[in-house]
Amino acid sequence: MRRPARRSQAAGRVSESSIKRLSRYYRALSALEAAGQSTVSSPDLALRERLTPAQVRKDLSSFGSFGTRGLGYPVTELKSRIAKILGKDHTWNVAVVGAGHIGSALVSYREFRNQGFLIREIFDSDPERIGLALRGLTVRDVAGLEAAVKSRRIEIVVIAVPAEAAQEVADRCVRAGIKAILNFAPVNLTLPDDVCLRTENMSMELEYLSYSLVNGPGPPGAPTGEDLT
Amino acid sequence: MRRPARRSQAAGRVSESSIKRLSRYYRALSALEAAGQSTVSSPDLALRERLTPAQVRKDLSSFGSFGTRGLGYPVTELKSRIAKILGKDHTWNVAVVGAGHIGSALVSYREFRNQGFLIREIFDSDPERIGLALRGLTVRDVAGLEAAVKSRRIEIVVIAVPAEAAQEVADRCVRAGIKAILNFAPVNLTLPDDVCLRTENMSMELEYLSYSLVNGPGPPGAPTGEDLT
DNA sequence: AATTGTGAAATTGTTCACAGCA
DNA sequence: TGCTGTGAACAATTTCACAATT
């Protein structure tokens, strides 16, 4: 065996939250680049993303990044560095399962394609939907999922089926060798540890909103105007 | 025996993450209730939500909840307790701004209504879309937003417009007195502190997935099957 | 016997503060 | 001078371990 394995880059230990912040830096850097700014400082970046300069520096340094002391970070360079870390230097082949409202919205969602996620197939089990054309794609029978994963080299599956059907779809994805799933069904999927799962849980966000409306926004203790005795 | 001031319930200090977990408990409890189970223990709940029993107990006890030692938590009781905390004992009047793919998907999204979020209005600025019928709603001119917020007592606005237009819509919401916004546009909105904002950031989730595909899933060091040199 | 509720310990994440560099 | 990179201080969160309770 090899020594304490390193990852591709100088990636140390990167927490989920710092990866999420990386996404935000990426977005900010894209905007800066578009605006023609060539370097950016940590206070500057922090301001744009409502973070602290220290955090920006910690995050960026945590994967051995290089800014220039006294000057800041080179925008384009840093952007492409982050792109690489986030796997944005690839494109990914995506299949959507479920051609209902969410599924159909996704195939038309520009942001998806912009980010390098190319939707190659959309599946459904409803005979009424199979055969429909959606943005240049034809809805196909979900029975063909495994075959398509192989033949079209699908790497990511988006699950946009009703809650009851989601686990079964997920199981089939796993059997087909899929390693990343984005789930829109409001259930907890059970998957092997080597499959990465993200669940887009709108209910959770909504509940957080309603919680805040009831209990007052912001950190505990913040005034609401109302006095809850 | 006077104590330092309490909130409505025994709500102590509740972090964002524990509120999100509350949503999960709620969902698990709904399932348990439907299955006819009348009590549930913390190890049981933890298993279903992939958490630790200790965390479940900490969360639940943090707002002075009551299980029964030796027995567990009463499912129905706990569920309605959480419902109250999350503001799920109300319904909320929601307006959607933006009748594009996301906006239209939302008005048809059953989960939304199930959770007590009633979409009362949908707005757009595109003359081609104004007047269209969507699930019993008519797309109206966004110029009428402020008026509708008042006359229809809208409490939550969902922003589903392109990135460029999002901040302006948000500003108008604030002026109309809205205190909760769910944002689907891929931008950072700037809002007063007393307005609760949640941004549903799909790019972030996608980037997390692609990061995981590139760098291996799970906590750092987890084996992938593939050996990244 | 089983399970909650909870201080205390461990861990994780964030901010501070300053040395080192352009 | 201004800013990065980073160890050390601090804060938040999670887990542990156990007394209390049914």
JSON list of C-alpha atoms in Angstrom, two decimals, chain B:
[
{"chain": "B", "resi": 1, "resn": "MET", "atom": "CA", "xyz": [-39.03, 30.79, 41.01]},
{"chain": "B", "resi": 2, "resn": "ARG", "atom": "CA", "xyz": [-38.64, 33.14, 38.15]},
{"chain": "B", "resi": 3, "resn": "ARG", "atom": "CA", "xyz": [-36.58, 32.08, 35.18]},
{"chain": "B", "resi": 4, "resn": "PRO", "atom": "CA", "xyz": [-34.94, 33.94, 32.34]},
{"chain": "B", "resi": 5, "resn": "ALA", "atom": "CA", "xyz": [-37.68, 34.75, 29.80]},
{"chain": "B", "resi": 6, "resn": "ARG", "atom": "CA", "xyz": [-39.00, 31.91, 27.75]},
{"chain": "B", "resi": 7, "resn": "ARG", "atom": "CA", "xyz": [-40.46, 31.86, 24.29]},
{"chain": "B", "resi": 8, "resn": "SER", "atom": "CA", "xyz": [-43.98, 30.76, 23.48]},
{"chain": "B", "resi": 9, "resn": "GLN", "atom": "CA", "xyz": [-43.18, 27.10, 24.07]},
{"chain": "B", "resi": 10, "resn": "ALA", "atom": "CA", "xyz": [-40.17, 25.89, 25.91]},
{"chain": "B", "resi": 11, "resn": "ALA", "atom": "CA", "xyz": [-38.17, 26.73, 22.80]},
{"chain": "B", "resi": 12, "resn": "GLY", "atom": "CA", "xyz": [-34.59, 27.18, 23.85]},
{"chain": "B", "resi": 13, "resn": "ARG", "atom": "CA", "xyz": [-32.04, 27.96, 21.24]},
{"chain": "B", "resi": 14, "resn": "VAL", "atom": "CA", "xyz": [-32.76, 26.14, 18.04]},
{"chain": "B", "resi": 15, "resn": "SER", "atom": "CA", "xyz": [-30.16, 26.00, 15.32]},
{"chain": "B", "resi": 16, "resn": "GLU", "atom": "CA", "xyz": [-30.92, 25.92, 11.63]},
{"chain": "B", "resi": 17, "resn": "SER", "atom": "CA", "xyz": [-29.75, 22.35, 11.35]},
{"chain": "B", "resi": 18, "resn": "SER", "atom": "CA", "xyz": [-31.93, 21.16, 14.15]},
{"chain": "B", "resi": 19, "resn": "ILE", "atom": "CA", "xyz": [-34.94, 22.75, 12.50]},
{"chain": "B", "resi": 20, "resn": "LYS", "atom": "CA", "xyz": [-34.10, 20.95, 9.31]},
{"chain": "B", "resi": 21, "resn": "ARG", "atom": "CA", "xyz": [-33.92, 17.73, 11.24]},
{"chain": "B", "resi": 22, "resn": "LEU", "atom": "CA", "xyz": [-37.30, 18.55, 12.71]},
{"chain": "B", "resi": 23, "resn": "SER", "atom": "CA", "xyz": [-38.67, 18.46, 9.18]},
{"chain": "B", "resi": 24, "resn": "ARG", "atom": "CA", "xyz": [-37.21, 15.03, 8.79]},
{"chain": "B", "resi": 25, "resn": "TYR", "atom": "CA", "xyz": [-38.64, 13.76, 12.02]},
{"chain": "B", "resi": 26, "resn": "TYR", "atom": "CA", "xyz": [-41.96, 15.09, 10.92]},
{"chain": "B", "resi": 27, "resn": "ARG", "atom": "CA", "xyz": [-41.84, 13.12, 7.72]},
{"chain": "B", "resi": 28, "resn": "ALA", "atom": "CA", "xyz": [-40.75, 9.97, 9.50]},
{"chain": "B", "resi": 29, "resn": "LEU", "atom": "CA", "xyz": [-43.52, 10.41, 12.05]},
{"chain": "B", "resi": 30, "resn": "SER", "atom": "CA", "xyz": [-46.09, 10.82, 9.31]},
{"chain": "B", "resi": 31, "resn": "ALA", "atom": "CA", "xyz": [-44.98, 7.52, 7.85]},
{"chain": "B", "resi": 32, "resn": "LEU", "atom": "CA", "xyz": [-45.07, 5.84, 11.25]},
{"chain": "B", "resi": 33, "resn": "GLU", "atom": "CA", "xyz": [-48.51, 7.21, 11.94]},
{"chain": "B", "resi": 34, "resn": "ALA", "atom": "CA", "xyz": [-49.75, 5.97, 8.60]},
{"chain": "B", "resi": 35, "resn": "ALA", "atom": "CA", "xyz": [-48.31, 2.58, 9.45]},
{"chain": "B", "resi": 36, "resn": "GLY", "atom": "CA", "xyz": [-50.27, 2.60, 12.68]},
{"chain": "B", "resi": 37, "resn": "GLN", "atom": "CA", "xyz": [-47.33, 2.67, 15.05]},
{"chain": "B", "resi": 38, "resn": "SER", "atom": "CA", "xyz": [-48.22, 4.52, 18.20]},
{"chain": "B", "resi": 39, "resn": "THR", "atom": "CA", "xyz": [-44.87, 5.05, 19.87]},
{"chain": "B", "resi": 40, "resn": "VAL", "atom": "CA", "xyz": [-41.36, 5.39, 18.57]},
{"chain": "B", "resi": 41, "resn": "SER", "atom": "CA", "xyz": [-38.00, 5.32, 20.31]},
{"chain": "B", "resi": 42, "resn": "SER", "atom": "CA", "xyz": [-35.03, 7.50, 19.56]},
{"chain": "B", "resi": 43, "resn": "PRO", "atom": "CA", "xyz": [-32.96, 4.60, 18.17]},
{"chain": "B", "resi": 44, "resn": "ASP", "atom": "CA", "xyz": [-35.86, 3.77, 15.90]},
{"chain": "B", "resi": 45, "resn": "LEU", "atom": "CA", "xyz": [-36.29, 7.30, 14.61]},
{"chain": "B", "resi": 46, "resn": "ALA", "atom": "CA", "xyz": [-32.56, 7.66, 14.27]},
{"chain": "B", "resi": 47, "resn": "LEU", "atom": "CA", "xyz": [-32.34, 4.56, 12.14]},
{"chain": "B", "resi": 48, "resn": "ARG", "atom": "CA", "xyz": [-34.98, 5.83, 9.78]},
{"chain": "B", "resi": 49, "resn": "GLU", "atom": "CA", "xyz": [-33.30, 9.18, 9.35]},
{"chain": "B", "resi": 50, "resn": "ARG", "atom": "CA", "xyz": [-29.74, 8.00, 9.47]},
{"chain": "B", "resi": 51, "resn": "LEU", "atom": "CA", "xyz": [-28.92, 9.93, 12.59]},
{"chain": "B", "resi": 52, "resn": "THR", "atom": "CA", "xyz": [-27.78, 8.95, 16.05]},
{"chain": "B", "resi": 53, "resn": "PRO", "atom": "CA", "xyz": [-30.25, 8.28, 18.85]},
{"chain": "B", "resi": 54, "resn": "ALA", "atom": "CA", "xyz": [-28.50, 10.87, 20.96]},
{"chain": "B", "resi": 55, "resn": "GLN", "atom": "CA", "xyz": [-29.05, 13.51, 18.38]},
{"chain": "B", "resi": 56, "resn": "VAL", "atom": "CA", "xyz": [-32.70, 12.71, 18.07]},
{"chain": "B", "resi": 57, "resn": "ARG", "atom": "CA", "xyz": [-33.10, 13.03, 21.81]},
{"chain": "B", "resi": 58, "resn": "LYS", "atom": "CA", "xyz": [-31.13, 16.28, 21.95]},
{"chain": "B", "resi": 59, "resn": "ASP", "atom": "CA", "xyz": [-33.19, 17.78, 19.18]},
{"chain": "B", "resi": 60, "resn": "LEU", "atom": "CA", "xyz": [-36.50, 16.75, 20.64]},
{"chain": "B", "resi": 61, "resn": "SER", "atom": "CA", "xyz": [-35.63, 17.71, 24.17]},
{"chain": "B", "resi": 62, "resn": "SER", "atom": "CA", "xyz": [-34.27, 21.05, 23.02]},
{"chain": "B", "resi": 63, "resn": "PHE", "atom": "CA", "xyz": [-37.76, 22.44, 22.82]},
{"chain": "B", "resi": 64, "resn": "GLY", "atom": "CA", "xyz": [-38.90, 20.78, 25.97]},
{"chain": "B", "resi": 65, "resn": "SER", "atom": "CA", "xyz": [-40.55, 17.83, 24.37]},
{"chain": "B", "resi": 66, "resn": "PHE", "atom": "CA", "xyz": [-41.88, 14.92, 26.27]},
{"chain": "B", "resi": 67, "resn": "GLY", "atom": "CA", "xyz": [-41.26, 11.33, 25.56]},
{"chain": "B", "resi": 68, "resn": "THR", "atom": "CA", "xyz": [-41.79, 8.69, 28.17]},
{"chain": "B", "resi": 69, "resn": "ARG", "atom": "CA", "xyz": [-38.73, 7.13, 29.75]},
{"chain": "B", "resi": 70, "resn": "GLY", "atom": "CA", "xyz": [-38.61, 3.48, 29.12]},
{"chain": "B", "resi": 71, "resn": "LEU", "atom": "CA", "xyz": [-41.15, 3.75, 26.35]},
{"chain": "B", "resi": 72, "resn": "GLY", "atom": "CA", "xyz": [-40.33, 6.29, 23.72]},
{"chain": "B", "resi": 73, "resn": "TYR", "atom": "CA", "xyz": [-42.27, 9.08, 22.07]},
{"chain": "B", "resi": 74, "resn": "PRO", "atom": "CA", "xyz": [-45.97, 9.04, 21.27]},
{"chain": "B", "resi": 75, "resn": "VAL", "atom": "CA", "xyz": [-46.10, 9.27, 17.48]},
{"chain": "B", "resi": 76, "resn": "THR", "atom": "CA", "xyz": [-49.21, 11.32, 16.92]},
{"chain": "B", "resi": 77, "resn": "GLU", "atom": "CA", "xyz": [-48.57, 13.66, 19.80]},
{"chain": "B", "resi": 78, "resn": "LEU", "atom": "CA", "xyz": [-44.98, 14.29, 18.79]},
{"chain": "B", "resi": 79, "resn": "LYS", "atom": "CA", "xyz": [-45.94, 14.79, 15.20]},
{"chain": "B", "resi": 80, "resn": "SER", "atom": "CA", "xyz": [-48.45, 17.47, 16.03]},
{"chain": "B", "resi": 81, "resn": "ARG", "atom": "CA", "xyz": [-46.00, 19.05, 18.44]},
{"chain": "B", "resi": 82, "resn": "ILE", "atom": "CA", "xyz": [-43.45, 19.35, 15.67]},
{"chain": "B", "resi": 83, "resn": "ALA", "atom": "CA", "xyz": [-46.13, 20.52, 13.27]},
{"chain": "B", "resi": 84, "resn": "LYS", "atom": "CA", "xyz": [-46.85, 23.38, 15.57]},
{"chain": "B", "resi": 85, "resn": "ILE", "atom": "CA", "xyz": [-43.23, 24.34, 15.96]},
{"chain": "B", "resi": 86, "resn": "LEU", "atom": "CA", "xyz": [-42.72, 24.29, 12.21]},
{"chain": "B", "resi": 87, "resn": "GLY", "atom": "CA", "xyz": [-45.82, 26.36, 11.66]},
{"chain": "B", "resi": 88, "resn": "LYS", "atom": "CA", "xyz": [-47.55, 23.48, 9.94]},
{"chain": "B", "resi": 89, "resn": "ASP", "atom": "CA", "xyz": [-50.72, 24.01, 11.87]},
{"chain": "B", "resi": 90, "resn": "HIS", "atom": "CA", "xyz": [-51.40, 26.95, 9.59]},
{"chain": "B", "resi": 91, "resn": "THR", "atom": "CA", "xyz": [-51.73, 27.16, 5.92]},
{"chain": "B", "resi": 92, "resn": "TRP", "atom": "CA", "xyz": [-49.82, 29.88, 4.13]},
{"chain": "B", "resi": 93, "resn": "ASN", "atom": "CA", "xyz": [-50.80, 32.02, 1.20]},
{"chain": "B", "resi": 94, "resn": "VAL", "atom": "CA", "xyz": [-48.14, 31.87, -1.44]},
{"chain": "B", "resi": 95, "resn": "ALA", "atom": "CA", "xyz": [-47.54, 33.78, -4.64]},
{"chain": "B", "resi": 96, "resn": "VAL", "atom": "CA", "xyz": [-45.19, 32.56, -7.33]},
{"chain": "B", "resi": 97, "resn": "VAL", "atom": "CA", "xyz": [-43.41, 35.11, -9.46]},
{"chain": "B", "resi": 98, "resn": "GLY", "atom": "CA", "xyz": [-42.26, 33.72, -12.78]},
{"chain": "B", "resi": 99, "resn": "ALA", "atom": "CA", "xyz": [-44.39, 31.41, -14.90]},
{"chain": "B", "resi": 100, "resn": "GLY", "atom": "CA", "xyz": [-41.53, 29.69, -16.66]},
{"chain": "B", "resi": 101, "resn": "HIS", "atom": "CA", "xyz": [-40.61, 26.06, -16.24]},
{"chain": "B", "resi": 102, "resn": "ILE", "atom": "CA", "xyz": [-39.99, 26.19, -12.56]},
{"chain": "B", "resi": 103, "resn": "GLY", "atom": "CA", "xyz": [-42.91, 28.41, -11.74]},
{"chain": "B", "resi": 104, "resn": "SER", "atom": "CA", "xyz": [-45.34, 26.26, -13.67]},
{"chain": "B", "resi": 105, "resn": "ALA", "atom": "CA", "xyz": [-43.95, 23.09, -12.17]},
{"chain": "B", "resi": 106, "resn": "LEU", "atom": "CA", "xyz": [-44.48, 24.53, -8.72]},
{"chain": "B", "resi": 107, "resn": "VAL", "atom": "CA", "xyz": [-48.14, 25.34, -9.14]},
{"chain": "B", "resi": 108, "resn": "SER", "atom": "CA", "xyz": [-48.72, 21.70, -10.06]},
{"chain": "B", "resi": 109, "resn": "TYR", "atom": "CA", "xyz": [-46.51, 20.28, -7.37]},
{"chain": "B", "resi": 110, "resn": "ARG", "atom": "CA", "xyz": [-48.75, 18.36, -5.04]},
{"chain": "B", "resi": 111, "resn": "GLU", "atom": "CA", "xyz": [-46.25, 18.29, -2.19]},
{"chain": "B", "resi": 112, "resn": "PHE", "atom": "CA", "xyz": [-46.53, 22.03, -1.95]},
{"chain": "B", "resi": 113, "resn": "ARG", "atom": "CA", "xyz": [-50.23, 22.01, -1.23]},
{"chain": "B", "resi": 114, "resn": "ASN", "atom": "CA", "xyz": [-49.89, 18.96, 1.02]},
{"chain": "B", "resi": 115, "resn": "GLN", "atom": "CA", "xyz": [-47.55, 20.90, 3.21]},
{"chain": "B", "resi": 116, "resn": "GLY", "atom": "CA", "xyz": [-50.03, 23.70, 3.64]},
{"chain": "B", "resi": 117, "resn": "PHE", "atom": "CA", "xyz": [-48.56, 26.09, 1.11]},
{"chain": "B", "resi": 118, "resn": "LEU", "atom": "CA", "xyz": [-51.43, 27.34, -0.99]},
{"chain": "B", "resi": 119, "resn": "ILE", "atom": "CA", "xyz": [-50.43, 29.04, -4.18]},
{"chain": "B", "resi": 120, "resn": "ARG", "atom": "CA", "xyz": [-52.89, 31.85, -4.64]},
{"chain": "B", "resi": 121, "resn": "GLU", "atom": "CA", "xyz": [-51.34, 33.76, -7.50]},
{"chain": "B", "resi": 122, "resn": "ILE", "atom": "CA", "xyz": [-48.79, 33.36, -10.23]},
{"chain": "B", "resi": 123, "resn": "PHE", "atom": "CA", "xyz": [-47.21, 36.36, -11.91]},
{"chain": "B", "resi": 124, "resn": "ASP", "atom": "CA", "xyz": [-45.05, 37.01, -14.91]},
{"chain": "B", "resi": 125, "resn": "SER", "atom": "CA", "xyz": [-43.93, 40.03, -16.85]},
{"chain": "B", "resi": 126, "resn": "ASP", "atom": "CA", "xyz": [-44.00, 38.44, -20.28]},
{"chain": "B", "resi": 127, "resn": "PRO", "atom": "CA", "xyz": [-47.15, 39.50, -22.17]},
{"chain": "B", "resi": 128, "resn": "GLU", "atom": "CA", "xyz": [-47.12, 36.13, -23.90]},
{"chain": "B", "resi": 129, "resn": "ARG", "atom": "CA", "xyz": [-47.58, 34.42, -20.60]},
{"chain": "B", "resi": 130, "resn": "ILE", "atom": "CA", "xyz": [-49.96, 36.83, -18.92]},
{"chain": "B", "resi": 131, "resn": "GLY", "atom": "CA", "xyz": [-53.45, 35.43, -19.14]},
{"chain": "B", "resi": 132, "resn": "LEU", "atom": "CA", "xyz": [-52.42, 31.80, -19.49]},
{"chain": "B", "resi": 133, "resn": "ALA", "atom": "CA", "xyz": [-54.27, 29.35, -17.31]},
{"chain": "B", "resi": 134, "resn": "LEU", "atom": "CA", "xyz": [-52.24, 27.06, -15.08]},
{"chain": "B", "resi": 135, "resn": "ARG", "atom": "CA", "xyz": [-53.98, 24.60, -12.83]},
{"chain": "B", "resi": 136, "resn": "GLY", "atom": "CA", "xyz": [-56.88, 26.87, -12.13]},
{"chain": "B", "resi": 137, "resn": "LEU", "atom": "CA", "xyz": [-54.71, 29.95, -11.77]},
{"chain": "B", "resi": 138, "resn": "THR", "atom": "CA", "xyz": [-54.39, 32.71, -14.30]},
{"chain": "B", "resi": 139, "resn": "VAL", "atom": "CA", "xyz": [-50.97, 34.17, -14.90]},
{"chain": "B", "resi": 140, "resn": "ARG", "atom": "CA", "xyz": [-51.20, 37.82, -14.00]},
{"chain": "B", "resi": 141, "resn": "ASP", "atom": "CA", "xyz": [-49.06, 40.81, -14.71]},
{"chain": "B", "resi": 142, "resn": "VAL", "atom": "CA", "xyz": [-46.33, 41.15, -12.11]},
{"chain": "B", "resi": 143, "resn": "ALA", "atom": "CA", "xyz": [-47.22, 44.83, -11.95]},
{"chain": "B", "resi": 144, "resn": "GLY", "atom": "CA", "xyz": [-50.05, 43.72, -9.70]},
{"chain": "B", "resi": 145, "resn": "LEU", "atom": "CA", "xyz": [-47.76, 42.01, -7.21]},
{"chain": "B", "resi": 146, "resn": "GLU", "atom": "CA", "xyz": [-47.92, 44.55, -4.40]},
{"chain": "B", "resi": 147, "resn": "ALA", "atom": "CA", "xyz": [-51.66, 44.91, -4.66]},
{"chain": "B", "resi": 148, "resn": "ALA", "atom": "CA", "xyz": [-52.17, 41.17, -4.58]},
{"chain": "B", "resi": 149, "resn": "VAL", "atom": "CA", "xyz": [-49.90, 40.74, -1.59]},
{"chain": "B", "resi": 150, "resn": "LYS", "atom": "CA", "xyz": [-52.22, 43.01, 0.28]},
{"chain": "B", "resi": 151, "resn": "SER", "atom": "CA", "xyz": [-55.61, 41.99, -1.03]},
{"chain": "B", "resi": 152, "resn": "ARG", "atom": "CA", "xyz": [-54.92, 38.27, -0.94]},
{"chain": "B", "resi": 153, "resn": "ARG", "atom": "CA", "xyz": [-52.86, 38.36, 2.23]},
{"chain": "B", "resi": 154, "resn": "ILE", "atom": "CA", "xyz": [-49.88, 36.71, 0.61]},
{"chain": "B", "resi": 155, "resn": "GLU", "atom": "CA", "xyz": [-47.32, 35.70, 3.21]},
{"chain": "B", "resi": 156, "resn": "ILE", "atom": "CA", "xyz": [-44.67, 33.91, 1.18]},
{"chain": "B", "resi": 157, "resn": "VAL", "atom": "CA", "xyz": [-43.35, 34.69, -2.28]},
{"chain": "B", "resi": 158, "resn": "VAL", "atom": "CA", "xyz": [-41.55, 32.19, -4.45]},
{"chain": "B", "resi": 159, "resn": "ILE", "atom": "CA", "xyz": [-39.17, 33.78, -6.89]},
{"chain": "B", "resi": 160, "resn": "ALA", "atom": "CA", "xyz": [-38.82, 31.77, -10.07]},
{"chain": "B", "resi": 161, "resn": "VAL", "atom": "CA", "xyz": [-37.62, 34.39, -12.50]},
{"chain": "B", "resi": 162, "resn": "PRO", "atom": "CA", "xyz": [-34.30, 34.64, -14.34]},
{"chain": "B", "resi": 163, "resn": "ALA", "atom": "CA", "xyz": [-31.30, 35.67, -12.29]},
{"chain": "B", "resi": 164, "resn": "GLU", "atom": "CA", "xyz": [-31.22, 39.19, -13.69]},
{"chain": "B", "resi": 165, "resn": "ALA", "atom": "CA", "xyz": [-34.75, 39.96, -12.55]},
{"chain": "B", "resi": 166, "resn": "ALA", "atom": "CA", "xyz": [-34.65, 38.32, -9.15]},
{"chain": "B", "resi": 167, "resn": "GLN", "atom": "CA", "xyz": [-33.31, 41.16, -7.04]},
{"chain": "B", "resi": 168, "resn": "GLU", "atom": "CA", "xyz": [-35.85, 43.58, -8.37]},
{"chain": "B", "resi": 169, "resn": "VAL", "atom": "CA", "xyz": [-38.69, 41.21, -7.62]},
{"chain": "B", "resi": 170, "resn": "ALA", "atom": "CA", "xyz": [-37.28, 40.66, -4.16]},
{"chain": "B", "resi": 171, "resn": "ASP", "atom": "CA", "xyz": [-37.11, 44.40, -3.50]},
{"chain": "B", "resi": 172, "resn": "ARG", "atom": "CA", "xyz": [-40.71, 44.76, -4.50]},
{"chain": "B", "resi": 173, "resn": "CYS", "atom": "CA", "xyz": [-41.71, 41.93, -2.21]},
{"chain": "B", "resi": 174, "resn": "VAL", "atom": "CA", "xyz": [-39.98, 43.63, 0.67]},
{"chain": "B", "resi": 175, "resn": "ARG", "atom": "CA", "xyz": [-41.72, 46.88, -0.05]},
{"chain": "B", "resi": 176, "resn": "ALA", "atom": "CA", "xyz": [-45.01, 45.03, -0.10]},
{"chain": "B", "resi": 177, "resn": "GLY", "atom": "CA", "xyz": [-44.26, 43.75, 3.38]},
{"chain": "B", "resi": 178, "resn": "ILE", "atom": "CA", "xyz": [-43.39, 40.13, 2.57]},
{"chain": "B", "resi": 179, "resn": "LYS", "atom": "CA", "xyz": [-41.39, 38.45, 5.32]},
{"chain": "B", "resi": 180, "resn": "ALA", "atom": "CA", "xyz": [-40.49, 35.14, 3.68]},
{"chain": "B", "resi": 181, "resn": "ILE", "atom": "CA", "xyz": [-39.05, 34.43, 0.26]},
{"chain": "B", "resi": 182, "resn": "LEU", "atom": "CA", "xyz": [-38.13, 31.18, -1.41]},
{"chain": "B", "resi": 183, "resn": "ASN", "atom": "CA", "xyz": [-35.72, 31.95, -4.21]},
{"chain": "B", "resi": 184, "resn": "PHE", "atom": "CA", "xyz": [-35.06, 29.66, -7.14]},
{"chain": "B", "resi": 185, "resn": "ALA", "atom": "CA", "xyz": [-32.94, 32.12, -9.10]},
{"chain": "B", "resi": 186, "resn": "PRO", "atom": "CA", "xyz": [-29.23, 31.38, -9.00]},
{"chain": "B", "resi": 187, "resn": "VAL", "atom": "CA", "xyz": [-28.19, 34.63, -7.35]},
{"chain": "B", "resi": 188, "resn": "ASN", "atom": "CA", "xyz": [-27.54, 35.96, -3.89]},
{"chain": "B", "resi": 189, "resn": "LEU", "atom": "CA", "xyz": [-30.36, 38.23, -2.98]},
{"chain": "B", "resi": 190, "resn": "THR", "atom": "CA", "xyz": [-29.81, 41.11, -0.62]},
{"chain": "B", "resi": 191, "resn": "LEU", "atom": "CA", "xyz": [-32.64, 41.61, 1.82]},
{"chain": "B", "resi": 192, "resn": "PRO", "atom": "CA", "xyz": [-33.28, 43.27, 5.16]},
{"chain": "B", "resi": 193, "resn": "ASP", "atom": "CA", "xyz": [-32.54, 41.06, 8.13]},
{"chain": "B", "resi": 194, "resn": "ASP", "atom": "CA", "xyz": [-36.13, 40.68, 9.14]},
{"chain": "B", "resi": 195, "resn": "VAL", "atom": "CA", "xyz": [-37.03, 38.97, 5.88]},
{"chain": "B", "resi": 196, "resn": "CYS", "atom": "CA", "xyz": [-36.40, 35.26, 5.85]},
{"chain": "B", "resi": 197, "resn": "LEU", "atom": "CA", "xyz": [-34.81, 34.05, 2.66]},
{"chain": "B", "resi": 198, "resn": "ARG", "atom": "CA", "xyz": [-34.16, 30.52, 1.51]},
{"chain": "B", "resi": 199, "resn": "THR", "atom": "CA", "xyz": [-32.42, 29.97, -1.76]},
{"chain": "B", "resi": 200, "resn": "GLU", "atom": "CA", "xyz": [-33.02, 26.68, -3.47]},
{"chain": "B", "resi": 201, "resn": "ASN", "atom": "CA", "xyz": [-29.70, 26.29, -5.11]},
{"chain": "B", "resi": 202, "resn": "MET", "atom": "CA", "xyz": [-29.70, 23.44, -7.52]},
{"chain": "B", "resi": 203, "resn": "SER", "atom": "CA", "xyz": [-26.32, 24.34, -8.95]},
{"chain": "B", "resi": 204, "resn": "MET", "atom": "CA", "xyz": [-24.83, 23.84, -5.56]},
{"chain": "B", "resi": 205, "resn": "GLU", "atom": "CA", "xyz": [-26.24, 20.37, -5.25]},
{"chain": "B", "resi": 206, "resn": "LEU", "atom": "CA", "xyz": [-25.12, 19.48, -8.72]},
{"chain": "B", "resi": 207, "resn": "GLU", "atom": "CA", "xyz": [-21.65, 20.74, -8.01]},
{"chain": "B", "resi": 208, "resn": "TYR", "atom": "CA", "xyz": [-21.55, 18.73, -4.86]},
{"chain": "B", "resi": 209, "resn": "LEU", "atom": "CA", "xyz": [-22.45, 15.65, -6.87]},
{"chain": "B", "resi": 210, "resn": "SER", "atom": "CA", "xyz": [-19.82, 16.27, -9.46]},
{"chain": "B", "resi": 211, "resn": "TYR", "atom": "CA", "xyz": [-17.29, 17.00, -6.75]},
{"chain": "B", "resi": 212, "resn": "SER", "atom": "CA", "xyz": [-18.12, 13.67, -5.20]},
{"chain": "B", "resi": 213, "resn": "LEU", "atom": "CA", "xyz": [-17.84, 11.87, -8.49]},
{"chain": "B", "resi": 214, "resn": "VAL", "atom": "CA", "xyz": [-14.41, 13.32, -9.03]},
{"chain": "B", "resi": 215, "resn": "ASN", "atom": "CA", "xyz": [-13.09, 13.14, -5.50]},
{"chain": "B", "resi": 216, "resn": "GLY", "atom": "CA", "xyz": [-14.78, 10.04, -4.22]},
{"chain": "B", "resi": 217, "resn": "PRO", "atom": "CA", "xyz": [-17.92, 10.02, -2.12]},
{"chain": "B", "resi": 218, "resn": "GLY", "atom": "CA", "xyz": [-18.40, 10.17, 1.57]},
{"chain": "B", "resi": 219, "resn": "PRO", "atom": "CA", "xyz": [-15.97, 11.43, 4.15]},
{"chain": "B", "resi": 220, "resn": "PRO", "atom": "CA", "xyz": [-12.40, 11.99, 3.02]},
{"chain": "B", "resi": 221, "resn": "GLY", "atom": "CA", "xyz": [-10.50, 8.76, 2.78]},
{"chain": "B", "resi": 222, "resn": "ALA", "atom": "CA", "xyz": [-13.48, 6.59, 1.94]},
{"chain": "B", "resi": 223, "resn": "PRO", "atom": "CA", "xyz": [-12.68, 4.00, -0.70]},
{"chain": "B", "resi": 224, "resn": "THR", "atom": "CA", "xyz": [-14.26, 4.40, -4.09]},
{"chain": "B", "resi": 225, "resn": "GLY", "atom": "CA", "xyz": [-13.46, 1.19, -5.79]},
{"chain": "B", "resi": 226, "resn": "GLU", "atom": "CA", "xyz": [-11.54, 3.29, -8.23]},
{"chain": "B", "resi": 227, "resn": "ASP", "atom": "CA", "xyz": [-8.06, 4.24, -7.36]},
{"chain": "B", "resi": 228, "resn": "LEU", "atom": "CA", "xyz": [-7.40, 7.85, -8.17]},
{"chain": "B", "resi": 229, "resn": "THR", "atom": "CA", "xyz": [-3.69, 8.16, -8.51]}
]
